[in-house]
Amino acid sequence: MKRIILAASTAVVFAATAGAASAAETATININAEVASKCGISASSSLISLEDITGTDAKVRSNVTEEIASKLNQAKVIPFCNKAGSQVKVERAVLSLVGFSGTSTTTGGYAQHVRYNLDTSINGLPLDTTSVAGASTVGVPFGGHTSAGDANTHIKFVKAASQGDAVASSNGTSPVATNWSSLTDRRLIAGNYTGYVTIELTPAS
């Protein structure tokens, strides 16, 4: 009888041990994170150069704005804003004679400034135009990947639909102002001319 009772007791111990091994405890810890509203911009070049911007008559050539846009496109300007409602402001400074004095014409009636305007977009999405003052609000995020080899990541510059033609000009209130005149009958005085384009991105709040 003792041997039978001992065998039964051992079986109970094994059963209890097997039941304990199949039990498991699980804890889940949730993680919260945030991505802030951000914008950024890069370019492969900070300088573009044009050859003589006048024809044989010393008046501004008709395709100067297109040449500026082409050179800017070659600079591969890559922007992003990761939240809808961010603002983009593109401004152009008129081309001005280096060492110029004032905003009017020079002695002899020659012009010393050239007005041009550009429209901008990214992957078909309109951004801003230099023909209108102030920033444009962009209703969707843009610039979602960084491949410099994909033209869809670059700002595309084209001659503006409004006042896009390059023309001799005068009497603007500042280099980037939109109130520069159109002096289609004026020749340009000889010398070096400089200007610039700026792109300002402001993240949505």
mmCIF file of C-alpha atoms in Angstrom:
data_model
loop_
_atom_site.group_PDB
_atom_site.id
_atom_site.type_symbol
_atom_site.label_atom_id
_atom_site.label_comp_id
_atom_site.label_asym_id
_atom_site.label_seq_id
_atom_site.Cartn_x
_atom_site.Cartn_y
_atom_site.Cartn_z
ATOM 1 C CA MET A 1 0.000 0.000 0.000
ATOM 2 C CA LYS A 2 2.768 2.431 0.719
ATOM 3 C CA ARG A 3 4.276 1.989 -2.724
ATOM 4 C CA ILE A 4 0.921 2.776 -4.410
ATOM 5 C CA ILE A 5 0.387 5.913 -2.334
ATOM 6 C CA LEU A 6 3.894 7.210 -3.166
ATOM 7 C CA ALA A 7 3.308 6.795 -6.890
ATOM 8 C CA ALA A 8 0.057 8.725 -6.707
ATOM 9 C CA SER A 9 1.709 11.583 -4.820
ATOM 10 C CA THR A 10 4.456 11.919 -7.476
ATOM 11 C CA ALA A 11 1.886 12.186 -10.266
ATOM 12 C CA VAL A 12 0.163 15.083 -8.492
ATOM 13 C CA VAL A 13 3.466 16.979 -8.189
ATOM 14 C CA PHE A 14 4.173 16.607 -11.937
ATOM 15 C CA ALA A 15 0.711 17.832 -12.868
ATOM 16 C CA ALA A 16 1.065 20.925 -10.708
ATOM 17 C CA THR A 17 4.463 21.747 -12.212
ATOM 18 C CA ALA A 18 3.211 21.437 -15.779
ATOM 19 C CA GLY A 19 0.297 23.770 -15.084
ATOM 20 C CA ALA A 20 2.573 26.516 -13.684
ATOM 21 C CA ALA A 21 4.857 26.514 -16.790
ATOM 22 C CA SER A 22 1.974 27.331 -19.197
ATOM 23 C CA ALA A 23 1.020 30.584 -17.414
ATOM 24 C CA ALA A 24 2.316 33.946 -18.920
ATOM 25 C CA GLU A 25 2.097 37.595 -17.880
ATOM 26 C CA THR A 26 2.057 40.468 -20.428
ATOM 27 C CA ALA A 27 2.536 44.208 -19.979
ATOM 28 C CA THR A 28 2.021 46.795 -22.785
ATOM 29 C CA ILE A 29 3.600 50.226 -22.524
ATOM 30 C CA ASN A 30 2.234 52.789 -25.001
ATOM 31 C CA ILE A 31 4.545 55.376 -26.595
ATOM 32 C CA ASN A 32 3.489 58.900 -27.534
ATOM 33 C CA ALA A 33 5.673 61.022 -29.848
ATOM 34 C CA GLU A 34 5.441 64.246 -31.827
ATOM 35 C CA VAL A 35 6.695 65.710 -35.099
ATOM 36 C CA ALA A 36 6.894 69.499 -34.988
ATOM 37 C CA SER A 37 5.816 71.724 -37.870
ATOM 38 C CA LYS A 38 8.990 72.485 -39.817
ATOM 39 C CA CYS A 39 10.208 73.956 -43.090
ATOM 40 C CA GLY A 40 13.613 73.854 -44.718
ATOM 41 C CA ILE A 41 15.370 74.677 -47.972
ATOM 42 C CA SER A 42 18.641 73.918 -49.744
ATOM 43 C CA ALA A 43 20.226 74.722 -53.089
ATOM 44 C CA SER A 44 23.188 73.380 -55.020
ATOM 45 C CA SER A 45 24.363 76.902 -55.863
ATOM 46 C CA SER A 46 24.046 80.397 -54.385
ATOM 47 C CA LEU A 47 25.100 82.259 -57.534
ATOM 48 C CA ILE A 48 23.930 82.314 -61.129
ATOM 49 C CA SER A 49 25.512 84.340 -63.921
ATOM 50 C CA LEU A 50 24.084 85.712 -67.153
ATOM 51 C CA GLU A 51 25.870 87.028 -70.210
ATOM 52 C CA ASP A 52 24.964 90.352 -71.842
ATOM 53 C CA ILE A 53 21.251 90.850 -71.166
ATOM 54 C CA THR A 54 20.786 93.331 -74.028
ATOM 55 C CA GLY A 55 20.475 93.051 -77.768
ATOM 56 C CA THR A 56 22.403 95.050 -80.362
ATOM 57 C CA ASP A 57 20.168 98.044 -79.593
ATOM 58 C CA ALA A 58 21.215 97.990 -75.860
ATOM 59 C CA LYS A 59 17.614 97.259 -74.842
ATOM 60 C CA VAL A 60 16.725 94.314 -72.600
ATOM 61 C CA ARG A 61 16.436 91.075 -74.556
ATOM 62 C CA SER A 62 12.964 89.535 -74.593
ATOM 63 C CA ASN A 63 14.054 86.195 -73.128
ATOM 64 C CA VAL A 64 16.033 87.384 -70.088
ATOM 65 C CA THR A 65 13.383 86.262 -67.584
ATOM 66 C CA GLU A 66 13.384 82.775 -69.104
ATOM 67 C CA GLU A 67 17.178 82.677 -68.820
ATOM 68 C CA ILE A 68 16.992 83.649 -65.146
ATOM 69 C CA ALA A 69 14.366 80.968 -64.521
ATOM 70 C CA SER A 70 16.471 78.345 -66.317
ATOM 71 C CA LYS A 71 19.559 79.188 -64.270
ATOM 72 C CA LEU A 72 17.552 79.074 -61.040
ATOM 73 C CA ASN A 73 16.143 75.674 -61.993
ATOM 74 C CA GLN A 74 19.685 74.405 -62.527
ATOM 75 C CA ALA A 75 20.502 75.476 -58.949
ATOM 76 C CA LYS A 76 18.181 72.687 -57.682
ATOM 77 C CA VAL A 77 16.377 74.601 -54.948
ATOM 78 C CA ILE A 78 14.772 71.937 -52.714
ATOM 79 C CA PRO A 79 12.204 73.125 -50.136
ATOM 80 C CA PHE A 80 9.891 71.376 -47.682
ATOM 81 C CA CYS A 81 7.141 72.238 -45.231
ATOM 82 C CA ASN A 82 5.640 69.268 -43.394
ATOM 83 C CA LYS A 83 2.329 70.826 -42.350
ATOM 84 C CA ALA A 84 -0.570 72.261 -44.318
ATOM 85 C CA GLY A 85 -0.960 76.017 -44.045
ATOM 86 C CA SER A 86 2.738 76.891 -44.159
ATOM 87 C CA GLN A 87 3.684 80.101 -45.931
ATOM 88 C CA VAL A 88 6.026 80.638 -48.853
ATOM 89 C CA LYS A 89 7.278 84.060 -49.881
ATOM 90 C CA VAL A 90 9.372 84.453 -53.012
ATOM 91 C CA GLU A 91 10.880 87.861 -53.717
ATOM 92 C CA ARG A 92 13.087 89.068 -56.552
ATOM 93 C CA ALA A 93 15.342 92.084 -56.455
ATOM 94 C CA VAL A 94 15.452 93.914 -59.769
ATOM 95 C CA LEU A 95 18.737 93.788 -61.623
ATOM 96 C CA SER A 96 20.506 97.055 -60.799
ATOM 97 C CA LEU A 97 23.645 98.710 -62.061
ATOM 98 C CA VAL A 98 26.470 98.143 -59.583
ATOM 99 C CA GLY A 99 27.261 101.451 -57.896
ATOM 100 C CA PHE A 100 23.948 102.964 -59.033
ATOM 101 C CA SER A 101 22.611 106.121 -57.439
ATOM 102 C CA GLY A 102 18.858 106.275 -56.902
ATOM 103 C CA THR A 103 16.068 104.427 -58.658
ATOM 104 C CA SER A 104 15.458 106.700 -61.641
ATOM 105 C CA THR A 105 17.112 106.798 -65.052
ATOM 106 C CA THR A 106 20.665 108.045 -65.538
ATOM 107 C CA THR A 107 22.105 110.959 -67.468
ATOM 108 C CA GLY A 108 21.008 110.759 -71.080
ATOM 109 C CA GLY A 109 17.808 108.921 -70.170
ATOM 110 C CA TYR A 110 19.389 105.467 -69.903
ATOM 111 C CA ALA A 111 17.826 102.956 -67.532
ATOM 112 C CA GLN A 112 19.891 101.374 -64.757
ATOM 113 C CA HIS A 113 17.406 98.788 -63.477
ATOM 114 C CA VAL A 114 15.666 95.760 -65.014
ATOM 115 C CA ARG A 115 12.361 94.417 -63.714
ATOM 116 C CA TYR A 116 11.395 90.768 -64.159
ATOM 117 C CA ASN A 117 8.970 88.478 -62.312
ATOM 118 C CA LEU A 118 8.819 84.744 -61.636
ATOM 119 C CA ASP A 119 6.137 82.199 -60.738
ATOM 120 C CA THR A 120 7.159 79.200 -58.615
ATOM 121 C CA SER A 121 5.822 75.695 -57.994
ATOM 122 C CA ILE A 122 6.878 72.280 -56.704
ATOM 123 C CA ASN A 123 5.670 69.080 -58.361
ATOM 124 C CA GLY A 124 2.863 71.064 -59.992
ATOM 125 C CA LEU A 125 1.781 72.723 -56.738
ATOM 126 C CA PRO A 126 1.799 76.563 -56.996
ATOM 127 C CA LEU A 127 3.919 78.240 -54.314
ATOM 128 C CA ASP A 128 4.287 82.001 -54.824
ATOM 129 C CA THR A 129 4.918 84.679 -57.425
ATOM 130 C CA THR A 130 7.214 87.679 -57.293
ATOM 131 C CA SER A 131 4.635 89.775 -59.162
ATOM 132 C CA VAL A 132 2.482 90.047 -55.990
ATOM 133 C CA ALA A 133 3.735 91.298 -52.622
ATOM 134 C CA GLY A 134 3.509 89.131 -49.506
ATOM 135 C CA ALA A 135 3.515 85.410 -48.798
ATOM 136 C CA SER A 136 1.287 82.654 -50.159
ATOM 137 C CA THR A 137 -0.326 80.097 -47.849
ATOM 138 C CA VAL A 138 0.115 76.550 -49.165
ATOM 139 C CA GLY A 139 -2.796 74.295 -48.276
ATOM 140 C CA VAL A 140 -0.908 70.983 -48.232
ATOM 141 C CA PRO A 141 2.500 69.744 -47.028
ATOM 142 C CA PHE A 142 5.152 69.640 -49.746
ATOM 143 C CA GLY A 143 8.685 68.344 -50.291
ATOM 144 C CA GLY A 144 8.131 64.911 -48.760
ATOM 145 C CA HIS A 145 11.338 63.312 -50.018
ATOM 146 C CA THR A 146 14.891 64.489 -50.453
ATOM 147 C CA SER A 147 16.136 63.093 -53.752
ATOM 148 C CA ALA A 148 18.080 65.856 -55.493
ATOM 149 C CA GLY A 149 17.983 63.783 -58.657
ATOM 150 C CA ASP A 150 14.192 64.021 -58.914
ATOM 151 C CA ALA A 151 13.041 67.312 -60.444
ATOM 152 C CA ASN A 152 9.746 66.947 -58.571
ATOM 153 C CA THR A 153 11.575 67.843 -55.346
ATOM 154 C CA HIS A 154 12.858 71.157 -56.778
ATOM 155 C CA ILE A 155 11.193 74.539 -56.926
ATOM 156 C CA LYS A 156 10.346 75.189 -60.562
ATOM 157 C CA PHE A 157 10.841 78.781 -61.697
ATOM 158 C CA VAL A 158 9.089 80.154 -64.797
ATOM 159 C CA LYS A 159 8.389 83.591 -66.216
ATOM 160 C CA ALA A 160 5.474 85.058 -64.274
ATOM 161 C CA ALA A 161 2.103 85.158 -65.979
ATOM 162 C CA SER A 162 1.777 88.753 -64.707
ATOM 163 C CA GLN A 163 4.494 91.266 -65.642
ATOM 164 C CA GLY A 164 6.940 88.474 -66.369
ATOM 165 C CA ASP A 165 8.779 90.059 -69.279
ATOM 166 C CA ALA A 166 12.148 91.589 -68.429
ATOM 167 C CA VAL A 167 12.011 95.325 -69.034
ATOM 168 C CA ALA A 168 14.012 98.450 -68.232
ATOM 169 C CA SER A 169 12.525 99.985 -65.118
ATOM 170 C CA SER A 170 12.710 102.779 -62.566
ATOM 171 C CA ASN A 171 11.307 104.260 -59.357
ATOM 172 C CA GLY A 172 10.520 101.186 -57.280
ATOM 173 C CA THR A 173 10.266 101.716 -53.532
ATOM 174 C CA SER A 174 12.728 98.889 -52.811
ATOM 175 C CA PRO A 175 14.642 96.307 -54.873
ATOM 176 C CA VAL A 176 11.963 93.653 -54.195
ATOM 177 C CA ALA A 177 8.931 95.932 -54.519
ATOM 178 C CA THR A 178 6.212 95.178 -57.061
ATOM 179 C CA ASN A 179 5.767 98.812 -58.115
ATOM 180 C CA TRP A 180 8.719 99.123 -60.506
ATOM 181 C CA SER A 181 7.736 100.840 -63.762
ATOM 182 C CA SER A 182 7.912 99.508 -67.306
ATOM 183 C CA LEU A 183 10.194 101.565 -69.570
ATOM 184 C CA THR A 184 9.968 99.632 -72.816
ATOM 185 C CA ASP A 185 11.544 102.494 -74.803
ATOM 186 C CA ARG A 186 14.738 102.751 -72.713
ATOM 187 C CA ARG A 187 18.188 101.386 -73.347
ATOM 188 C CA LEU A 188 20.404 100.160 -70.512
ATOM 189 C CA ILE A 189 23.541 101.975 -69.497
ATOM 190 C CA ALA A 190 26.668 99.811 -69.674
ATOM 191 C CA GLY A 191 28.091 98.130 -66.584
ATOM 192 C CA ASN A 192 27.644 95.175 -64.259
ATOM 193 C CA TYR A 193 24.153 94.443 -62.937
ATOM 194 C CA THR A 194 23.214 92.416 -59.855
ATOM 195 C CA GLY A 195 20.011 91.174 -58.282
ATOM 196 C CA TYR A 196 18.784 88.213 -56.269
ATOM 197 C CA VAL A 197 15.860 85.929 -55.504
ATOM 198 C CA THR A 198 14.944 84.948 -51.953
ATOM 199 C CA ILE A 199 12.611 82.155 -50.813
ATOM 200 C CA GLU A 200 11.245 82.418 -47.275
ATOM 201 C CA LEU A 201 9.393 79.481 -45.696
ATOM 202 C CA THR A 202 7.332 79.906 -42.523
ATOM 203 C CA PRO A 203 6.027 76.725 -40.809
ATOM 204 C CA ALA A 204 2.319 76.517 -40.030
ATOM 205 C CA SER A 205 1.524 76.856 -36.336
#
